[in-house]
Short mmCIF file of C-alpha atoms and ligand atoms in Angstrom, two decimals:
data_model
loop_
_atom_site.label_atom_id
_atom_site.label_comp_id
_atom_site.label_asym_id
_atom_site.label_seq_id
_atom_site.Cartn_x
_atom_site.Cartn_y
_atom_site.Cartn_z
CA UNK A 11 -101.74 -43.64 -21.49
CA UNK A 12 -101.47 -44.46 -25.17
CA UNK A 13 -97.85 -45.96 -25.43
CA UNK A 14 -97.74 -47.14 -28.96
CA UNK A 15 -95.19 -50.00 -27.94
CA UNK A 16 -95.92 -53.65 -27.69
CA UNK A 17 -94.17 -55.32 -24.64
CA UNK A 18 -91.47 -56.88 -26.70
CA UNK A 19 -90.44 -53.45 -28.04
CA UNK A 20 -90.32 -51.97 -24.56
CA UNK A 21 -88.02 -54.93 -23.85
CA UNK A 22 -85.92 -54.30 -26.68
CA UNK A 23 -85.35 -50.68 -25.98
CA UNK A 24 -84.11 -51.54 -22.55
CA UNK A 25 -81.93 -54.19 -23.80
CA UNK A 26 -80.52 -52.68 -27.10
CA UNK A 27 -81.06 -48.80 -26.27
CA UNK A 28 -83.20 -48.04 -29.18
CA UNK A 29 -86.39 -49.33 -30.84
CA UNK A 30 -87.68 -48.65 -34.42
CA UNK A 31 -91.26 -47.74 -34.84
CA UNK A 32 -92.62 -48.36 -38.09
CA UNK A 33 -95.05 -45.59 -39.54
CA UNK A 34 -95.47 -43.75 -36.11
CA UNK A 35 -96.52 -40.86 -38.41
CA UNK A 36 -98.52 -41.66 -41.52
CA UNK A 37 -97.98 -40.13 -45.06
CA UNK A 38 -100.17 -37.02 -44.50
CA UNK A 39 -98.32 -36.23 -40.95
CA UNK A 40 -95.17 -36.77 -42.51
CA UNK A 41 -95.83 -34.62 -45.44
CA UNK A 42 -96.71 -31.85 -43.17
CA UNK A 43 -93.83 -32.11 -40.76
CA UNK A 44 -91.35 -32.28 -43.80
CA UNK A 45 -93.16 -29.15 -45.48
CA UNK A 46 -92.85 -27.25 -42.27
CA UNK A 47 -89.21 -27.92 -42.09
CA UNK A 48 -88.67 -26.89 -45.53
CA UNK A 49 -91.06 -23.74 -45.58
CA UNK A 50 -91.28 -22.37 -41.91
CA UNK A 51 -89.35 -18.87 -42.06
CA UNK A 52 -88.44 -19.40 -38.41
CA UNK A 53 -86.81 -22.74 -39.16
CA UNK A 54 -85.16 -21.07 -42.01
CA UNK A 55 -83.74 -18.30 -40.02
CA UNK A 56 -82.15 -20.41 -37.48
CA UNK A 57 -80.31 -22.90 -39.48
CA UNK A 58 -76.75 -23.30 -38.32
CA UNK A 59 -73.93 -25.22 -39.98
CA UNK A 60 -72.32 -27.49 -37.75
CA UNK A 61 -68.68 -28.39 -38.62
CA UNK A 62 -68.09 -32.37 -38.55
CA UNK A 63 -64.34 -32.73 -38.13
CA UNK A 64 -64.13 -34.12 -41.96
CA UNK A 65 -64.30 -30.76 -43.70
CA UNK A 66 -68.01 -30.90 -43.85
CA UNK A 67 -70.81 -29.52 -42.19
CA UNK A 68 -74.43 -30.38 -41.42
CA UNK A 69 -77.37 -28.10 -41.16
CA UNK A 70 -79.13 -27.92 -37.97
CA UNK A 71 -82.03 -25.98 -36.40
CA UNK A 72 -82.72 -26.15 -32.58
CA UNK A 73 -85.42 -25.13 -30.36
CA UNK A 74 -86.38 -25.76 -26.75
CA UNK A 75 -90.18 -25.41 -26.50
CA UNK A 76 -93.09 -27.27 -28.24
CA UNK A 77 -95.61 -24.52 -29.30
CA UNK A 78 -98.57 -24.98 -31.36
CA UNK A 79 -96.93 -25.23 -34.86
CA UNK A 80 -97.47 -28.48 -36.69
CA UNK A 81 -93.95 -29.68 -35.43
CA UNK A 82 -94.68 -28.57 -31.67
CA UNK A 83 -97.91 -30.40 -31.84
CA UNK A 84 -96.20 -33.44 -33.09
CA UNK A 85 -93.73 -33.04 -30.05
CA UNK A 86 -97.14 -32.62 -27.70
CA UNK A 87 -99.18 -35.46 -29.24
CA UNK A 88 -100.25 -38.50 -27.12
CA UNK A 89 -98.51 -41.22 -29.02
CA UNK A 90 -95.03 -39.56 -28.53
CA UNK A 91 -95.41 -38.25 -25.05
CA UNK A 92 -96.87 -41.29 -23.58
CA UNK A 93 -94.34 -43.52 -25.28
CA UNK A 94 -91.46 -41.60 -24.01
CA UNK A 95 -93.25 -41.54 -20.41
CA UNK A 96 -93.52 -45.46 -20.53
CA UNK A 97 -89.87 -45.96 -21.62
CA UNK A 98 -88.61 -43.41 -19.02
CA UNK A 99 -90.95 -44.57 -16.31
CA UNK A 100 -92.39 -41.33 -15.41
CA UNK A 101 -94.07 -38.21 -16.62
CA UNK A 102 -91.87 -36.20 -19.11
CA UNK A 103 -91.44 -32.78 -20.52
CA UNK A 104 -90.27 -31.56 -23.84
CA UNK A 105 -86.43 -31.13 -23.82
CA UNK A 106 -85.30 -30.11 -27.22
CA UNK A 107 -86.44 -30.32 -30.99
CA UNK A 108 -83.75 -30.41 -33.64
CA UNK A 109 -83.94 -30.47 -37.63
CA UNK A 110 -80.79 -32.29 -38.82
CA UNK A 111 -80.77 -31.73 -42.49
CA UNK A 112 -78.08 -33.60 -44.47
CA UNK A 113 -78.53 -32.41 -48.08
CA UNK A 114 -77.31 -34.67 -50.89
CA UNK A 115 -73.75 -34.72 -51.91
CA UNK A 116 -72.11 -33.43 -48.72
CA UNK A 117 -74.47 -33.29 -45.73
CA UNK A 118 -72.16 -33.47 -42.43
CA UNK A 119 -70.83 -36.51 -40.48
CA UNK A 120 -71.35 -36.83 -36.59
CA UNK A 121 -68.90 -38.67 -34.67
CA UNK A 122 -69.67 -41.33 -31.81
CA UNK A 123 -71.33 -39.54 -28.91
CA UNK A 124 -73.86 -39.93 -26.41
CA UNK A 125 -76.71 -37.29 -25.92
CA UNK A 126 -76.00 -37.51 -22.34
CA UNK A 127 -72.46 -36.67 -22.84
CA UNK A 128 -73.86 -33.16 -23.49
CA UNK A 129 -76.92 -32.90 -21.54
CA UNK A 130 -75.23 -34.03 -18.10
CA UNK A 131 -73.83 -30.50 -18.31
CA UNK A 132 -77.20 -28.93 -18.54
CA UNK A 133 -77.83 -30.21 -14.91
CA UNK A 134 -79.80 -33.44 -15.58
CA UNK A 135 -78.54 -35.70 -12.81
CA UNK A 136 -79.99 -39.04 -14.19
CA UNK A 137 -79.80 -40.41 -17.64
CA UNK A 138 -83.57 -40.12 -18.03
CA UNK A 139 -83.96 -38.92 -21.33
CA UNK A 140 -84.73 -40.01 -24.97
CA UNK A 141 -84.59 -38.98 -28.39
CA UNK A 142 -87.26 -39.70 -31.13
CA UNK A 143 -85.76 -39.26 -34.54
CA UNK A 144 -88.63 -38.91 -37.33
CA UNK A 145 -87.67 -39.67 -40.73
CA UNK A 146 -88.66 -36.94 -43.04
CA UNK A 147 -86.79 -38.79 -46.02
CA UNK A 148 -85.71 -42.42 -46.23
CA UNK A 149 -82.80 -42.70 -44.39
CA UNK A 150 -80.22 -45.40 -45.42
CA UNK A 151 -76.31 -46.21 -44.98
CA UNK A 152 -75.83 -44.58 -48.38
CA UNK A 153 -77.19 -41.23 -47.28
CA UNK A 154 -75.87 -41.07 -43.78
CA UNK A 155 -78.42 -42.92 -41.66
CA UNK A 156 -78.03 -43.18 -37.94
CA UNK A 157 -75.62 -45.94 -36.53
CA UNK A 158 -76.06 -47.35 -33.17
CA UNK A 159 -73.47 -49.62 -30.99
CA UNK A 160 -76.26 -51.79 -29.79
CA UNK A 161 -76.30 -52.09 -25.88
CA UNK A 162 -73.85 -49.56 -25.31
CA UNK A 163 -76.27 -47.38 -23.39
CA UNK A 164 -75.38 -50.08 -20.50
CA UNK A 165 -72.03 -48.46 -20.33
CA UNK A 166 -73.17 -45.54 -18.62
CA UNK A 167 -71.95 -41.77 -19.32
CA UNK A 168 -68.47 -42.10 -21.12
CA UNK A 169 -65.76 -39.39 -21.39
CA UNK A 170 -66.20 -37.16 -24.50
CA UNK A 171 -63.19 -35.26 -26.03
CA UNK A 172 -63.49 -32.13 -28.18
CA UNK A 173 -63.71 -32.84 -31.75
CA UNK A 174 -64.73 -29.41 -33.37
CA UNK A 175 -65.46 -26.28 -31.57
CA UNK A 176 -69.01 -27.50 -32.27
CA UNK A 177 -68.90 -31.23 -31.58
CA UNK A 178 -67.78 -33.40 -28.87
CA UNK A 179 -67.02 -37.12 -29.26
CA UNK A 180 -66.65 -40.17 -27.25
CA UNK A 181 -62.84 -41.00 -26.21
CA UNK A 182 -61.84 -42.85 -29.29
CA UNK A 183 -59.98 -45.33 -27.17
CA UNK A 184 -63.31 -46.25 -25.24
CA UNK A 185 -65.29 -46.33 -28.80
CA UNK A 186 -62.45 -48.85 -30.18
CA UNK A 187 -62.75 -51.04 -27.17
CA UNK A 188 -66.68 -50.94 -27.15
CA UNK A 189 -66.73 -51.80 -31.04
CA UNK A 190 -64.90 -55.11 -30.20
CA UNK A 191 -67.63 -56.07 -28.03
CA UNK A 192 -71.01 -54.57 -29.36
CA UNK A 193 -72.66 -54.98 -32.73
CA UNK A 194 -72.76 -51.80 -34.92
CA UNK A 195 -76.37 -51.52 -36.47
CA UNK A 196 -77.71 -48.98 -39.02
CA UNK A 197 -81.21 -47.52 -38.30
CA UNK A 198 -82.62 -47.56 -42.11
CA UNK A 199 -86.03 -45.75 -41.90
CA UNK A 200 -88.77 -44.94 -44.33
CA UNK A 201 -90.50 -41.43 -43.89
CA UNK A 202 -92.78 -41.37 -40.87
CA UNK A 203 -90.87 -44.20 -39.15
CA UNK A 204 -89.41 -43.18 -35.64
CA UNK A 205 -86.13 -44.54 -33.91
CA UNK A 206 -86.31 -43.90 -30.27
CA UNK A 207 -83.16 -44.04 -28.27
CA UNK A 208 -81.70 -43.69 -25.04
CA UNK A 209 -79.61 -40.80 -24.11
CA UNK A 210 -76.53 -42.95 -23.28
CA UNK A 211 -76.57 -44.95 -26.51
CA UNK A 212 -73.40 -44.52 -28.75
CA UNK A 213 -74.65 -43.25 -32.09
CA UNK A 214 -72.86 -41.50 -35.32
CA UNK A 215 -73.81 -40.81 -38.92
CA UNK A 216 -71.62 -40.63 -42.04
CA UNK A 217 -71.67 -37.76 -44.29
CA UNK A 218 -74.00 -37.81 -47.01
CA UNK A 219 -72.34 -38.36 -50.15
CA UNK A 220 -75.19 -39.78 -52.10
CA UNK A 221 -77.74 -38.09 -54.34
CA UNK A 222 -80.65 -38.48 -52.01
CA UNK A 223 -81.48 -36.09 -49.30
CA UNK A 224 -81.33 -37.26 -45.52
CA UNK A 225 -83.58 -34.95 -43.35
CA UNK A 226 -84.76 -35.79 -39.88
CA UNK A 227 -86.48 -34.21 -37.03
CA UNK A 228 -85.49 -35.20 -33.64
CA UNK A 229 -87.72 -34.61 -30.61
CA UNK A 230 -86.28 -35.17 -27.05
CA UNK A 231 -88.01 -35.57 -23.70
CA UNK A 232 -86.77 -35.42 -20.10
CA UNK A 233 -88.27 -37.06 -17.14
CA UNK A 234 -89.93 -34.26 -15.00
CA UNK A 235 -88.22 -35.35 -11.88
CA UNK A 236 -84.80 -35.40 -13.75
CA UNK A 237 -85.43 -31.44 -14.37
CA UNK A 238 -82.15 -29.84 -14.60
CA UNK A 239 -80.67 -28.53 -11.15
CA UNK A 240 -79.42 -25.38 -13.10
CA UNK A 241 -81.10 -22.94 -15.21
CA UNK A 242 -78.69 -22.75 -18.12
CA UNK A 243 -79.64 -23.25 -21.58
CA UNK A 244 -83.35 -22.92 -21.46
CA UNK A 245 -83.99 -26.72 -21.19
CA UNK A 246 -85.55 -26.74 -17.57
CA UNK A 247 -88.95 -28.16 -16.94
CA UNK A 248 -91.89 -26.33 -18.35
CA UNK A 249 -95.24 -28.19 -18.16
CA UNK A 250 -95.96 -29.98 -21.44
CA UNK A 251 -99.58 -29.68 -22.59
CA UNK A 252 -100.37 -32.76 -24.38
CA UNK A 253 -102.79 -32.96 -27.37
CA UNK A 254 -104.89 -35.76 -28.79
CA UNK A 255 -103.25 -37.42 -31.96
CA UNK A 256 -105.55 -36.03 -34.35
CA UNK A 257 -104.16 -32.51 -33.57
CA UNK A 258 -101.41 -32.77 -36.29
CA UNK A 259 -103.74 -33.32 -39.18
CA UNK A 260 -106.50 -30.69 -37.87
CA UNK A 261 -103.36 -28.00 -37.67
CA UNK A 262 -102.52 -28.69 -41.27
CA UNK A 263 -99.40 -26.81 -42.33
CA UNK A 264 -99.29 -24.57 -39.29
CA UNK A 265 -96.04 -22.84 -38.81
CA UNK A 266 -94.42 -21.05 -35.92
CA UNK A 267 -96.13 -17.70 -35.21
CA UNK A 268 -92.91 -15.62 -35.65
CA UNK A 269 -92.89 -14.57 -31.84
CA UNK A 270 -90.25 -17.17 -30.98
CA UNK A 271 -92.25 -18.88 -28.50
CA UNK A 272 -90.37 -21.90 -29.69
CA UNK A 273 -87.03 -20.48 -28.11
CA UNK A 274 -84.85 -21.08 -31.19
CA UNK A 275 -81.29 -21.04 -30.40
CA UNK A 276 -78.61 -19.26 -32.11
CA UNK A 277 -75.81 -21.72 -31.27
CA UNK A 278 -75.54 -25.38 -30.25
CA UNK A 279 -74.87 -26.33 -26.76
CA UNK A 280 -71.40 -27.86 -26.64
CA UNK A 281 -69.91 -28.21 -23.10
CA UNK A 282 -66.22 -27.33 -22.59
CA UNK A 283 -64.96 -30.98 -21.90
CA UNK A 284 -61.56 -29.73 -21.68
CA UNK A 285 -62.22 -27.94 -18.80
CA UNK A 286 -64.75 -30.44 -17.15
CA UNK A 287 -61.83 -33.10 -17.59
C1 SIN B 318 -77.82 -36.20 -33.59
O1 SIN B 318 -77.04 -37.19 -32.87
O2 SIN B 318 -78.33 -35.20 -32.76
C2 SIN B 318 -78.03 -36.11 -34.71
C3 SIN B 318 -77.44 -37.18 -35.75
C4 SIN B 318 -77.79 -37.33 -37.12
O3 SIN B 318 -78.47 -36.44 -37.33
O4 SIN B 318 -77.53 -38.12 -37.62
MN1 MN B 319 -77.35 -37.21 -30.84
#
């Protein structure tokens, strides 16, 4: 196991619901990932614009399988997989990857939500999933970095309501109450930094009204014994073939092969919480 975290960082993750890992990817690796997001025709062909409820939209691309492109290798490399496994307490598989690309001057907002507020409906019975957001650009409060309510993962899965047909958010009454008791923190990241957060952590981000782009790549893992009990939306257990940490640089700017082995999706998965409620 090559978990990259020190014991105090593991403790912080369990207490606060997140941990920031500085320079988890070095400058060369980050440049490869950034260029792949910018240049891969498969990514470009699968960009979706997700309405944000404030009249804006954020660009996303979603895929479910980690292949042999440079970004597939990033999802399969030891330092990522073993760190996720350590935090979740067992073997993991790749659940989903997502480019969230907020361009300068209007990239869309995300309202308060828990990832498990969505993923529960895929059939994951336990909140045993983590998201690893890799900064491709400098993320700041000005360009819409991630915000958390520290420790909110301890509230368990909260009710979500529909914000737009493409975005659900946590019941605003619950958010207001939680905000009086928990601190709001901004996850400011340098390119190559990674913030790893628990699937029940409340998170949101503002529109990017600055003149600085804010692109990030989010790679998510589920614990193998928490495999979806139903086979919808393509996120069930598929064995993850781990690669060594040097694989990213050896691959160079390796893009997807165009056969859609990554299982790019054509629309985001948004459970109908009106029906569920
Ligand atoms: C997400 O919560 O999935 C994305 C949030 C962001 O990109 O700011
Ligand atoms: Mn999220």
